[in-house]
Amino acid sequence: MDGLGLSFEELEQKLKEKSLSPKFAELIFKKAYRRPHFSGWSDGRFSPKLINFLESSQWNRPKILKLLEAEDQTIKFLFGLSDGRSVESVLIPFYRKDTLCLSSQVGCAMGCRFCHTGTQGLTRQLDPAEIVGQYLAAWDWAYDKRKNGIKAPNIVFMGQGEPLHNFKNLKAAISLMTDKRGLDLAPRMMTVSTAGYLPGLERFSELGGVNLALSLHAVDEDKRSELIPLSRKWPLKVLLEQIDRLPLGRRQVIVYEVMLADGFNDTAKDAKLLAELLKNRPHMVNLIPFNPYPGSPWKRPNLPKIKGFKQMLVEFGIRTTIRSTKGDEVMAACGQLKT
Ligand code: SF4
């Protein structure tokens, strides 16, 4: 039985089924999700029967099979899963706090044309333990290596997979990560990214106040469909109507991700269309210079072009940042993950 990944209530139920007191659930949660490092159960507070139950359940974090470190200190982890498959996560250093990019699926069914994972197809969904496990294992590693002043990283669900296509397990993982009795992470530290999977967007408010990032990329529907085949099924207009309906908390942010490809969507006309679309919506635009991968059909625009595009948006009153292209020499940047 998987212990890691059980909700608090499920754990209480399992204890009852084994004629063990459910009051131990709180202590078990604290130990299992303790950061850093899970240190096992034998510390004198549990009975032999309880230890036996806990040791027969699976609480270990996933194994790091491989680790690549870029010059800018971005780390790409390859984690081994119990069925022999593997998945990647990326720890990205920023000035005040690291950001950890987690995967939600092995592969992805969405087939976005700018994304290396999209060339892989969907193998399977990750379960809540595998999603939370990436966080715990990466955090343990970071704590060991960067002992000075490490803070719990922000989390973005932007790794391999379309998170909203694995809604049930994503919801369970977020609920576990924000449970005050365990990891106790703040929802505002988390951002869920989507290519535009409407059934998940319709349930987005069930995720409890996390931020949303929509892969927007192009305002023109034909151009967007060229990048994201899913948008033929659920066009941007429909997605935005749904996003406009979301009840937003005070600290909740909607980020529009725009991957900039040279000569494709980086013109003055593209900037104007984008500004018109977003000016009356809560927004933050994140420009992502295209990250090439072997065989990719686009090129990254040069820096003056990227900065010029940002400047045009800013002049239209659009809040805009440029995402630095961290980790691309180890294929750990946005859209470059593939196992
Ligand atoms: S960008 Fe995201 S949704 Fe699109 S193929 Fe890649 S992993 Fe899947």
GROMACS .gro file of C-alpha atoms and ligand atoms in nm:
model
  347
    1MET     CA    1   0.000   0.000   0.000
    2ASP     CA    2   0.119   0.353  -0.076
    3GLY     CA    3   0.139   0.557   0.243
    4LEU     CA    4   0.280   0.869   0.079
    5GLY     CA    5  -0.003   1.029  -0.114
    6LEU     CA    6  -0.283   0.928   0.123
    7SER     CA    7  -0.492   1.219   0.245
    8PHE     CA    8  -0.513   1.272   0.622
    9GLU     CA    9  -0.865   1.125   0.627
   10GLU     CA   10  -0.759   0.823   0.417
   11LEU     CA   11  -0.472   0.761   0.657
   12GLU     CA   12  -0.706   0.775   0.956
   13GLN     CA   13  -0.931   0.524   0.781
   14LYS     CA   14  -0.640   0.286   0.708
   15LEU     CA   15  -0.534   0.300   1.073
   16LYS     CA   16  -0.888   0.216   1.185
   17GLU     CA   17  -0.903  -0.077   0.941
   18LYS     CA   18  -0.589  -0.217   1.104
   19SER     CA   19  -0.736  -0.164   1.455
   20LEU     CA   20  -0.480   0.110   1.519
   21SER     CA   21  -0.568   0.441   1.678
   22PRO     CA   22  -0.646   0.714   1.419
   23LYS     CA   23  -0.505   0.971   1.661
   24PHE     CA   24  -0.156   0.876   1.534
   25ALA     CA   25  -0.240   1.014   1.189
   26GLU     CA   26  -0.120   1.361   1.287
   27LEU     CA   27   0.220   1.242   1.409
   28ILE     CA   28   0.262   1.016   1.107
   29PHE     CA   29   0.183   1.308   0.874
   30LYS     CA   30   0.436   1.529   1.049
   31LYS     CA   31   0.712   1.270   1.019
   32ALA     CA   32   0.634   1.158   0.664
   33TYR     CA   33   0.623   1.511   0.522
   34ARG     CA   34   0.895   1.651   0.742
   35ARG     CA   35   1.143   1.860   0.549
   36PRO     CA   36   1.416   1.778   0.496
   37HIS     CA   37   1.447   1.401   0.497
   38PHE     CA   38   1.215   1.135   0.613
   39SER     CA   39   1.399   0.961   0.895
   40GLY     CA   40   1.197   0.640   0.942
   41TRP     CA   41   0.951   0.545   1.212
   42SER     CA   42   1.156   0.403   1.499
   43ASP     CA   43   1.186   0.697   1.737
   44GLY     CA   44   1.015   0.548   2.041
   45ARG     CA   45   0.677   0.712   1.989
   46PHE     CA   46   0.509   0.432   1.794
   47SER     CA   47   0.413   0.082   1.907
   48PRO     CA   48   0.573  -0.219   1.729
   49LYS     CA   49   0.233  -0.293   1.568
   50LEU     CA   50   0.210   0.060   1.429
   51ILE     CA   51   0.571   0.052   1.308
   52ASN     CA   52   0.500  -0.278   1.139
   53PHE     CA   53   0.202  -0.124   0.957
   54LEU     CA   54   0.400   0.184   0.857
   55GLU     CA   55   0.700  -0.016   0.738
   56SER     CA   56   0.477  -0.230   0.520
   57SER     CA   57   0.346   0.084   0.348
   58GLN     CA   58   0.538   0.287   0.090
   59TRP     CA   59   0.655   0.624   0.227
   60ASN     CA   60   0.983   0.673   0.044
   61ARG     CA   61   1.047   0.964  -0.187
   62PRO     CA   62   1.123   0.874  -0.553
   63LYS     CA   63   1.487   0.789  -0.632
   64ILE     CA   64   1.702   1.035  -0.820
   65LEU     CA   65   1.824   0.835  -1.122
   66LYS     CA   66   2.015   1.119  -1.280
   67LEU     CA   67   2.088   1.480  -1.209
   68LEU     CA   68   2.216   1.749  -1.444
   69GLU     CA   69   2.333   2.086  -1.320
   70ALA     CA   70   2.355   2.386  -1.553
   71GLU     CA   71   2.609   2.664  -1.508
   72ASP     CA   72   2.335   2.892  -1.373
   73GLN     CA   73   2.270   2.624  -1.103
   74THR     CA   74   1.942   2.505  -1.255
   75ILE     CA   75   1.907   2.139  -1.166
   76LYS     CA   76   1.725   1.881  -1.376
   77PHE     CA   77   1.626   1.568  -1.183
   78LEU     CA   78   1.531   1.239  -1.343
   79PHE     CA   79   1.318   1.049  -1.091
   80GLY     CA   80   1.258   0.674  -1.108
   81LEU     CA   81   0.899   0.554  -1.057
   82SER     CA   82   0.795   0.218  -0.912
   83ASP     CA   83   0.692   0.077  -1.254
   84GLY     CA   84   1.036   0.147  -1.403
   85ARG     CA   85   0.925   0.463  -1.581
   86SER     CA   86   1.080   0.799  -1.507
   87VAL     CA   87   0.986   1.163  -1.494
   88GLU     CA   88   1.172   1.494  -1.482
   89SER     CA   89   1.151   1.791  -1.244
   90VAL     CA   90   1.355   2.111  -1.253
   91LEU     CA   91   1.479   2.326  -0.967
   92ILE     CA   92   1.539   2.681  -1.086
   93PRO     CA   93   1.736   2.924  -0.870
   94PHE     CA   94   1.606   3.277  -0.836
   95TYR     CA   95   1.736   3.567  -0.632
   96ARG     CA   96   1.514   3.527  -0.326
   97LYS     CA   97   1.365   3.182  -0.361
   98ASP     CA   98   1.400   2.878  -0.586
   99THR     CA   99   1.118   2.757  -0.805
  100LEU     CA  100   1.050   2.389  -0.852
  101CYS     CA  101   0.883   2.277  -1.173
  102LEU     CA  102   0.693   1.951  -1.122
  103SER     CA  103   0.558   1.699  -1.371
  104SER     CA  104   0.201   1.571  -1.358
  105GLN     CA  105   0.209   1.294  -1.621
  106VAL     CA  106   0.457   1.058  -1.784
  107GLY     CA  107   0.462   1.219  -2.128
  108CYS     CA  108   0.169   1.428  -2.247
  109ALA     CA  109  -0.128   1.385  -2.480
  110MET     CA  110  -0.157   1.748  -2.586
  111GLY     CA  111   0.112   1.746  -2.856
  112CYS     CA  112   0.202   2.117  -2.842
  113ARG     CA  113   0.437   2.172  -3.132
  114PHE     CA  114   0.690   2.387  -2.944
  115CYS     CA  115   0.736   2.127  -2.670
  116HIS     CA  116   0.971   1.832  -2.654
  117THR     CA  117   0.744   1.644  -2.409
  118GLY     CA  118   0.461   1.682  -2.659
  119THR     CA  119   0.654   1.466  -2.908
  120GLN     CA  120   0.649   1.180  -2.658
  121GLY     CA  121   0.273   1.108  -2.625
  122LEU     CA  122   0.101   1.021  -2.297
  123THR     CA  123   0.222   0.709  -2.117
  124ARG     CA  124   0.029   0.745  -1.793
  125GLN     CA  125  -0.094   0.976  -1.519
  126LEU     CA  126   0.120   1.038  -1.209
  127ASP     CA  127  -0.052   0.956  -0.882
  128PRO     CA  128  -0.059   1.200  -0.586
  129ALA     CA  129   0.239   1.027  -0.418
  130GLU     CA  130   0.448   1.062  -0.735
  131ILE     CA  131   0.362   1.432  -0.767
  132VAL     CA  132   0.428   1.518  -0.402
  133GLY     CA  133   0.729   1.283  -0.400
  134GLN     CA  134   0.908   1.493  -0.666
  135TYR     CA  135   0.874   1.795  -0.436
  136LEU     CA  136   1.001   1.611  -0.128
  137ALA     CA  137   1.297   1.448  -0.304
  138ALA     CA  138   1.407   1.770  -0.476
  139TRP     CA  139   1.373   1.965  -0.153
  140ASP     CA  140   1.581   1.707   0.039
  141TRP     CA  141   1.851   1.733  -0.225
  142ALA     CA  142   1.849   2.113  -0.224
  143TYR     CA  143   1.868   2.122   0.153
  144ASP     CA  144   2.173   1.894   0.158
  145LYS     CA  145   2.358   2.084  -0.114
  146ARG     CA  146   2.261   2.442  -0.036
  147LYS     CA  147   2.236   2.447   0.338
  148ASN     CA  148   2.260   2.823   0.376
  149GLY     CA  149   1.925   2.994   0.401
  150ILE     CA  150   1.727   2.754   0.186
  151LYS     CA  151   1.356   2.832   0.180
  152ALA     CA  152   1.082   2.603   0.058
  153PRO     CA  153   1.067   2.666  -0.318
  154ASN     CA  154   0.771   2.801  -0.511
  155ILE     CA  155   0.602   2.532  -0.716
  156VAL     CA  156   0.494   2.544  -1.076
  157PHE     CA  157   0.309   2.254  -1.235
  158MET     CA  158   0.469   2.314  -1.574
  159GLY     CA  159   0.689   2.007  -1.613
  160GLN     CA  160   0.594   1.707  -1.821
  161GLY     CA  161   0.221   1.669  -1.880
  162GLU     CA  162  -0.094   1.879  -1.887
  163PRO     CA  163  -0.181   1.910  -1.514
  164LEU     CA  164  -0.553   1.969  -1.570
  165HIS     CA  165  -0.570   1.648  -1.775
  166ASN     CA  166  -0.483   1.468  -1.450
  167PHE     CA  167  -0.722   1.673  -1.241
  168LYS     CA  168  -0.816   1.422  -0.971
  169ASN     CA  169  -0.454   1.341  -0.880
  170LEU     CA  170  -0.340   1.702  -0.912
  171LYS     CA  171  -0.617   1.811  -0.677
  172ALA     CA  172  -0.523   1.539  -0.425
  173ALA     CA  173  -0.152   1.637  -0.447
  174ILE     CA  174  -0.224   2.009  -0.395
  175SER     CA  175  -0.455   1.928  -0.108
  176LEU     CA  176  -0.176   1.721   0.054
  177MET     CA  177   0.084   1.991   0.000
  178THR     CA  178  -0.133   2.258   0.158
  179ASP     CA  179  -0.252   2.040   0.450
  180LYS     CA  180  -0.154   2.226   0.767
  181ARG     CA  181  -0.081   1.897   0.943
  182GLY     CA  182   0.186   1.803   0.686
  183LEU     CA  183   0.375   2.019   0.435
  184ASP     CA  184   0.159   2.325   0.503
  185LEU     CA  185   0.253   2.511   0.182
  186ALA     CA  186   0.063   2.828   0.090
  187PRO     CA  187  -0.155   2.803  -0.227
  188ARG     CA  188  -0.012   3.137  -0.343
  189MET     CA  189   0.327   2.962  -0.377
  190MET     CA  190   0.182   2.733  -0.643
  191THR     CA  191   0.096   2.788  -1.008
  192VAL     CA  192  -0.086   2.540  -1.229
  193SER     CA  193  -0.020   2.579  -1.597
  194THR     CA  194  -0.253   2.465  -1.873
  195ALA     CA  195  -0.241   2.455  -2.250
  196GLY     CA  196  -0.617   2.518  -2.237
  197TYR     CA  197  -0.782   2.199  -2.115
  198LEU     CA  198  -1.137   2.325  -2.067
  199PRO     CA  199  -1.282   2.046  -1.844
  200GLY     CA  200  -1.005   2.119  -1.592
  201LEU     CA  201  -1.049   2.496  -1.618
  202GLU     CA  202  -1.417   2.450  -1.537
  203ARG     CA  203  -1.312   2.291  -1.206
  204PHE     CA  204  -1.015   2.519  -1.139
  205SER     CA  205  -1.161   2.678  -0.827
  206GLU     CA  206  -1.157   2.332  -0.660
  207LEU     CA  207  -0.776   2.368  -0.642
  208GLY     CA  208  -0.804   2.605  -0.350
  209GLY     CA  209  -0.656   2.941  -0.448
  210VAL     CA  210  -0.348   2.842  -0.650
  211ASN     CA  211  -0.241   3.067  -0.938
  212LEU     CA  212  -0.330   2.985  -1.298
  213ALA     CA  213  -0.099   3.012  -1.599
  214LEU     CA  214  -0.253   2.981  -1.946
  215SER     CA  215  -0.028   2.898  -2.240
  216LEU     CA  216  -0.158   3.176  -2.462
  217HIS     CA  217   0.128   3.216  -2.712
  218ALA     CA  218  -0.077   3.374  -2.993
  219VAL     CA  219  -0.402   3.571  -3.003
  220ASP     CA  220  -0.475   3.473  -3.361
  221GLU     CA  221  -0.667   3.143  -3.342
  222ASP     CA  222  -0.500   2.992  -3.650
  223LYS     CA  223  -0.152   3.072  -3.521
  224ARG     CA  224  -0.241   2.941  -3.176
  225SER     CA  225  -0.377   2.615  -3.323
  226GLU     CA  226  -0.054   2.574  -3.511
  227LEU     CA  227   0.126   2.570  -3.174
  228ILE     CA  228  -0.139   2.400  -2.960
  229PRO     CA  229  -0.358   2.150  -3.149
  230LEU     CA  230  -0.595   2.140  -2.848
  231SER     CA  231  -0.710   2.489  -2.932
  232ARG     CA  232  -0.903   2.356  -3.234
  233LYS     CA  233  -1.131   2.188  -2.981
  234TRP     CA  234  -1.138   2.467  -2.723
  235PRO     CA  235  -1.052   2.800  -2.887
  236LEU     CA  236  -0.906   3.090  -2.694
  237LYS     CA  237  -1.238   3.276  -2.686
  238VAL     CA  238  -1.403   2.986  -2.499
  239LEU     CA  239  -1.108   2.950  -2.260
  240LEU     CA  240  -1.110   3.322  -2.176
  241GLU     CA  241  -1.486   3.319  -2.112
  242GLN     CA  242  -1.425   3.041  -1.861
  243ILE     CA  243  -1.125   3.215  -1.702
  244ASP     CA  244  -1.328   3.537  -1.670
  245ARG     CA  245  -1.585   3.340  -1.469
  246LEU     CA  246  -1.331   3.212  -1.213
  247PRO     CA  247  -1.377   3.361  -0.867
  248LEU     CA  248  -1.032   3.499  -0.782
  249GLY     CA  249  -0.890   3.533  -0.432
  250ARG     CA  250  -0.707   3.849  -0.327
  251ARG     CA  251  -0.361   3.702  -0.385
  252GLN     CA  252  -0.446   3.480  -0.678
  253VAL     CA  253  -0.278   3.563  -1.008
  254ILE     CA  254  -0.358   3.475  -1.368
  255VAL     CA  255  -0.047   3.453  -1.579
  256TYR     CA  256  -0.058   3.446  -1.958
  257GLU     CA  257   0.245   3.266  -2.095
  258VAL     CA  258   0.365   3.380  -2.436
  259MET     CA  259   0.640   3.175  -2.598
  260LEU     CA  260   0.814   3.411  -2.842
  261ALA     CA  261   0.939   3.256  -3.164
  262ASP     CA  262   1.140   3.456  -3.413
  263GLY     CA  263   0.924   3.600  -3.693
  264PHE     CA  264   0.621   3.398  -3.582
  265ASN     CA  265   0.452   3.586  -3.300
  266ASP     CA  266   0.693   3.867  -3.207
  267THR     CA  267   0.571   4.150  -3.434
  268ALA     CA  268   0.418   4.486  -3.337
  269LYS     CA  269   0.081   4.356  -3.460
  270ASP     CA  270   0.108   4.055  -3.224
  271ALA     CA  271   0.186   4.288  -2.931
  272LYS     CA  272  -0.112   4.511  -3.011
  273LEU     CA  273  -0.355   4.217  -3.038
  274LEU     CA  274  -0.227   4.077  -2.709
  275ALA     CA  275  -0.267   4.410  -2.532
  276GLU     CA  276  -0.622   4.452  -2.662
  277LEU     CA  277  -0.712   4.105  -2.542
  278LEU     CA  278  -0.577   4.148  -2.189
  279LYS     CA  279  -0.608   4.515  -2.101
  280ASN     CA  280  -0.943   4.473  -1.919
  281ARG     CA  281  -0.860   4.140  -1.758
  282PRO     CA  282  -0.658   4.063  -1.446
  283HIS     CA  283  -0.328   3.959  -1.597
  284MET     CA  284   0.043   3.917  -1.582
  285VAL     CA  285   0.219   3.836  -1.910
  286ASN     CA  286   0.523   3.614  -1.897
  287LEU     CA  287   0.728   3.621  -2.217
  288ILE     CA  288   0.922   3.300  -2.272
  289PRO     CA  289   1.190   3.316  -2.540
  290PHE     CA  290   1.155   2.991  -2.738
  291ASN     CA  291   1.380   2.715  -2.606
  292PRO     CA  292   1.504   2.510  -2.900
  293TYR     CA  293   1.518   2.129  -2.885
  294PRO     CA  294   1.650   1.884  -3.147
  295GLY     CA  295   1.434   1.916  -3.459
  296SER     CA  296   1.228   2.212  -3.333
  297PRO     CA  297   1.085   2.425  -3.616
  298TRP     CA  298   1.133   2.770  -3.455
  299LYS     CA  299   1.418   2.993  -3.345
  300ARG     CA  300   1.456   3.212  -3.040
  301PRO     CA  301   1.432   3.587  -3.121
  302ASN     CA  302   1.740   3.790  -3.031
  303LEU     CA  303   1.744   3.984  -2.704
  304PRO     CA  304   1.674   4.333  -2.850
  305LYS     CA  305   1.363   4.190  -3.020
  306ILE     CA  306   1.241   4.027  -2.700
  307LYS     CA  307   1.298   4.345  -2.499
  308GLY     CA  308   1.129   4.550  -2.774
  309PHE     CA  309   0.822   4.324  -2.760
  310LYS     CA  310   0.805   4.368  -2.383
  311GLN     CA  311   0.837   4.744  -2.419
  312MET     CA  312   0.545   4.758  -2.664
  313LEU     CA  313   0.326   4.567  -2.417
  314VAL     CA  314   0.433   4.787  -2.126
  315GLU     CA  315   0.342   5.097  -2.328
  316PHE     CA  316  -0.004   4.947  -2.381
  317GLY     CA  317  -0.036   4.914  -2.000
  318ILE     CA  318   0.025   4.538  -1.985
  319ARG     CA  319   0.216   4.399  -1.687
  320THR     CA  320   0.494   4.200  -1.848
  321THR     CA  321   0.799   4.004  -1.741
  322ILE     CA  322   1.053   3.811  -1.945
  323ARG     CA  323   1.130   3.465  -1.816
  324SER     CA  324   1.505   3.412  -1.812
  325THR     CA  325   1.608   3.108  -2.013
  326LYS     CA  326   1.759   2.913  -1.729
  327GLY     CA  327   1.886   2.560  -1.766
  328ASP     CA  328   1.866   2.535  -2.143
  329GLU     CA  329   2.214   2.388  -2.184
  330VAL     CA  330   2.098   2.080  -1.989
  331MET     CA  331   1.759   2.078  -2.171
  332ALA     CA  332   1.584   2.180  -1.848
  333ALA     CA  333   1.417   2.497  -1.975
  334CYS     CA  334   1.048   2.535  -2.060
  335GLY     CA  335   0.930   2.288  -2.325
  336GLN     CA  336   1.258   2.093  -2.328
  337LEU     CA  337   1.173   1.807  -2.091
  338LYS     CA  338   1.150   1.458  -2.229
  339THR     CA  339   1.231   1.125  -2.066
  340SF4     S1  340   0.349   2.231  -2.340
  340SF4    FE1  341   0.261   2.121  -2.166
  340SF4     S2  342   0.059   2.058  -2.242
  340SF4    FE2  343   0.179   2.110  -2.424
  340SF4     S3  344   0.271   1.914  -2.491
  340SF4    FE3  345   0.419   2.018  -2.355
  340SF4     S4  346   0.381   1.929  -2.154
  340SF4    FE4  347   0.200   1.888  -2.279
   0.00000   0.00000   0.00000
